[in-house]
Short mmCIF file of C-alpha atoms in Angstrom, two decimals:
data_model
loop_
_atom_site.label_atom_id
_atom_site.label_comp_id
_atom_site.label_asym_id
_atom_site.label_seq_id
_atom_site.Cartn_x
_atom_site.Cartn_y
_atom_site.Cartn_z
CA MET A 155 0.00 0.02 0.06
CA LYS A 156 1.95 3.01 -1.33
CA LYS A 157 -0.49 5.78 -1.20
CA LYS A 158 -2.95 6.13 1.58
CA PRO A 159 -6.60 5.58 0.40
CA ILE A 160 -7.92 8.83 1.99
CA TYR A 161 -11.30 8.36 0.16
CA LEU A 162 -11.80 4.95 1.70
CA TYR A 163 -11.01 6.18 5.17
CA ILE A 164 -13.60 8.92 4.83
CA LEU A 165 -16.17 6.50 3.38
CA LEU A 166 -15.57 4.04 6.18
CA PHE A 167 -15.96 6.63 8.72
CA PHE A 168 -19.47 7.57 7.52
CA SER A 169 -20.39 3.90 7.11
CA THR A 170 -19.06 3.13 10.63
CA VAL A 171 -21.30 5.87 12.00
CA GLY A 172 -24.43 4.68 10.17
CA THR A 173 -23.73 1.12 11.04
CA LEU A 174 -23.29 1.86 14.72
CA THR A 175 -26.47 3.91 14.68
CA SER A 176 -28.26 0.79 13.22
CA ALA A 177 -26.58 -1.45 15.73
CA VAL A 178 -27.75 0.59 18.67
CA ALA A 179 -31.28 0.73 17.32
CA THR A 180 -31.27 -3.14 16.83
CA PHE A 181 -29.37 -4.34 19.81
CA GLY A 182 -30.00 -1.61 22.33
CA ALA A 183 -33.31 0.14 21.70
CA SER A 184 -35.48 0.43 24.76
CA LYS A 185 -38.96 -0.93 24.61
CA ASN A 186 -39.89 1.60 27.31
CA PHE A 187 -41.09 4.81 25.87
CA GLU A 188 -42.73 7.86 27.29
CA LEU A 189 -44.03 10.44 24.91
CA THR A 190 -43.44 13.86 26.31
CA ASP A 191 -45.39 16.87 25.35
CA ASP A 192 -42.26 18.67 23.90
CA PHE A 193 -41.55 15.63 21.79
CA ALA A 194 -45.12 15.31 20.63
CA ASN A 195 -45.15 18.97 19.62
CA GLN A 196 -41.91 18.42 17.54
CA LEU A 197 -43.67 15.58 15.84
CA ALA A 198 -46.85 17.59 15.39
CA LEU A 199 -48.94 15.13 17.37
CA THR A 200 -51.83 17.38 18.47
CA THR A 201 -54.72 15.12 19.48
CA ALA A 202 -54.70 12.36 22.18
CA GLN A 203 -55.46 9.76 19.44
CA ASP A 204 -52.41 10.90 17.42
CA LYS A 205 -50.23 10.47 20.65
CA ALA A 206 -51.73 7.03 21.34
CA ASP A 207 -51.14 6.03 17.68
CA TYR A 208 -47.58 7.07 17.79
CA ILE A 209 -46.85 5.15 20.96
CA VAL A 210 -48.30 2.01 19.23
CA TYR A 211 -46.26 2.82 16.13
CA TYR A 212 -43.02 3.23 18.21
CA GLU A 213 -43.64 -0.10 20.11
CA LYS A 214 -44.20 -1.92 16.87
CA SER A 215 -41.28 -0.33 15.18
CA VAL A 216 -38.92 -1.42 18.09
CA GLN A 217 -40.24 -4.97 17.49
CA VAL A 218 -39.43 -4.81 13.84
CA ASN A 219 -36.01 -3.30 14.59
CA GLN A 220 -35.31 -6.15 17.02
CA SER A 221 -36.53 -9.05 14.81
CA PRO A 222 -34.29 -11.86 14.02
CA LEU A 223 -33.92 -10.68 10.42
CA ALA A 224 -32.86 -7.25 11.60
CA PHE A 225 -30.32 -8.95 13.91
CA LEU A 226 -29.02 -10.95 10.93
CA PHE A 227 -28.66 -7.97 8.74
CA VAL A 228 -26.97 -5.76 11.31
CA SER A 229 -24.75 -8.66 12.24
CA LEU A 230 -23.61 -9.27 8.58
CA ILE A 231 -23.12 -5.48 8.09
CA LEU A 232 -20.95 -5.28 11.11
CA ILE A 233 -18.95 -8.42 10.02
CA ALA A 234 -18.46 -6.97 6.55
CA LEU A 235 -17.32 -3.59 8.05
CA LEU A 236 -14.93 -5.28 10.33
CA ALA A 237 -13.49 -7.43 7.53
CA THR A 238 -13.01 -4.22 5.51
CA PHE A 239 -10.98 -2.69 8.45
CA TYR A 240 -9.07 -5.99 8.86
CA PHE A 241 -8.00 -6.17 5.20
CA LEU A 242 -7.27 -2.38 5.04
CA PHE A 243 -5.32 -1.99 8.23
CA MET A 244 -4.06 -5.41 9.31
CA LYS A 245 -3.42 -7.15 6.03
CA GLN A 246 -2.94 -4.05 4.06
CA ASP A 247 -4.76 -5.76 1.05
CA LEU A 248 -6.37 -2.77 -0.48
CA LEU A 249 -8.22 -4.66 -3.33
CA THR A 250 -9.84 -7.14 -0.84
CA ALA A 251 -10.75 -4.16 1.41
CA HIS A 252 -12.55 -2.68 -1.61
CA TYR A 253 -14.48 -5.83 -2.21
CA THR A 254 -15.52 -6.37 1.38
CA TYR A 255 -16.56 -2.69 1.61
CA MET A 256 -18.64 -3.09 -1.43
CA GLY A 257 -20.35 -5.98 0.14
CA GLN A 258 -21.03 -4.03 3.15
CA ILE A 259 -22.64 -1.29 1.07
CA VAL A 260 -24.86 -3.77 -0.71
CA LEU A 261 -25.90 -5.31 2.64
CA SER A 262 -26.61 -1.83 4.11
CA GLN A 263 -28.80 -1.07 1.08
CA VAL A 264 -30.76 -4.34 1.31
CA PHE A 265 -31.34 -3.51 5.06
CA SER A 266 -32.47 -0.09 4.20
CA CYS A 267 -35.04 -1.59 1.80
CA TYR A 268 -36.10 -4.10 4.38
CA ASN A 269 -36.62 -1.32 6.89
CA TYR A 270 -38.67 0.66 4.49
CA PHE A 271 -41.05 -2.16 3.59
CA ALA A 272 -41.24 -3.32 7.15
CA GLY A 273 -41.98 0.14 8.23
CA ARG A 274 -44.76 0.70 5.68
CA SER A 275 -46.97 -1.78 7.28
CA LEU A 276 -46.60 -0.12 10.67
CA LEU A 277 -48.14 3.09 9.18
CA ALA A 278 -51.60 1.51 9.41
CA THR A 279 -51.42 2.16 13.18
CA PHE A 280 -52.06 5.89 12.37
CA SER A 281 -55.74 6.72 12.28
CA ASN A 282 -54.99 10.23 11.02
CA PRO A 283 -54.39 10.01 7.26
CA SER A 284 -52.19 13.07 7.12
CA LEU A 285 -49.96 11.68 9.73
CA ARG A 286 -49.78 8.32 7.88
CA GLN A 287 -48.98 10.18 4.62
CA ARG A 288 -46.34 12.39 6.24
CA TYR A 289 -44.59 9.31 7.65
CA LEU A 290 -44.85 7.54 4.31
CA VAL A 291 -43.32 10.42 2.53
CA SER A 292 -40.47 10.85 5.02
CA SER A 293 -39.68 7.11 4.95
CA SER A 294 -39.68 7.21 1.14
CA LEU A 295 -37.31 10.23 1.12
CA ALA A 296 -35.05 8.52 3.67
CA LEU A 297 -34.81 5.38 1.40
CA LEU A 298 -34.20 7.60 -1.72
CA PHE A 299 -31.45 9.47 0.19
CA LEU A 300 -29.80 6.31 1.47
CA THR A 301 -30.00 4.74 -1.99
CA ALA A 302 -28.28 7.79 -3.49
CA ILE A 303 -25.55 7.64 -0.94
CA ALA A 304 -25.00 3.90 -1.43
CA ILE A 305 -24.81 4.39 -5.26
CA LEU A 306 -22.24 7.24 -4.69
CA PHE A 307 -20.11 5.15 -2.23
CA PHE A 308 -20.41 1.96 -4.37
CA GLY A 309 -19.45 3.93 -7.51
CA ILE A 310 -16.41 5.53 -5.83
CA VAL A 311 -15.13 2.27 -4.48
CA LEU A 312 -15.87 0.24 -7.62
CA TYR A 313 -14.07 2.77 -9.77
CA LYS A 314 -11.08 2.86 -7.41
CA ALA A 315 -11.03 -1.06 -7.19
CA LEU A 316 -10.98 -1.43 -11.06
CA ARG A 317 -8.22 1.04 -11.25
CA LEU A 318 -6.28 -0.77 -8.58
CA ARG A 319 -6.89 -4.21 -10.15
CA LYS A 320 -5.65 -2.82 -13.53
CA ALA A 321 -2.54 -1.40 -11.84
CA GLN A 322 -1.81 -4.66 -10.22
CA ALA A 323 -2.19 -6.57 -13.39
CA ARG A 324 0.33 -4.23 -15.08
CA ALA A 325 2.78 -4.75 -12.29
#
C-alpha cells in the first residue's frame, strides 16, 4: 500500500457511524417509551389519538428493529465492516478491502429496503391520514437518500477497485 486511500478512510468513517447507529437501534433500543409533550409537539402530534397512535407505532417499530432478520442484517453488516477494516489496516490488502466494503454497502442497502417495507406496514397504526402520509413520504425520502448515498459510495469504491486491479495486473 503505497499511497494512503484517504477516500476509503472517509467513506468508512461515514459507514461506521451509520452502522453503529443501526446496531444501537437493533441491539440496544429500549422498549420503554414515554411520549413527552415537547416531543409530541416536535412531531406535530396534536390530539390524544395521534399521541396514542404514535406510541403504538413506536412499540411496533422497536419489535421490527429487534426482529431476528434485523439482527441478522446488522450482524452481517458489522462483520463486513470489520472485515474491511481488517483487510485495510491489518493485512494491507487494499483490493480485498474494496471488495468487502462493496459487500457492506450492498448489505446496508438491502437492510434499508427491508426497513422501508417493514415500516410501511406499521403506518396502518395511524388513524390520522395526514400523519400516515407524512410518515410514508418521510420514509420514502429517507430510502431515496440512502440509495443515492449507497450508489455514490459504491461507484467510488468500484471505480477505485477497478483502477487498482488494472494497476496490479500491469505490475
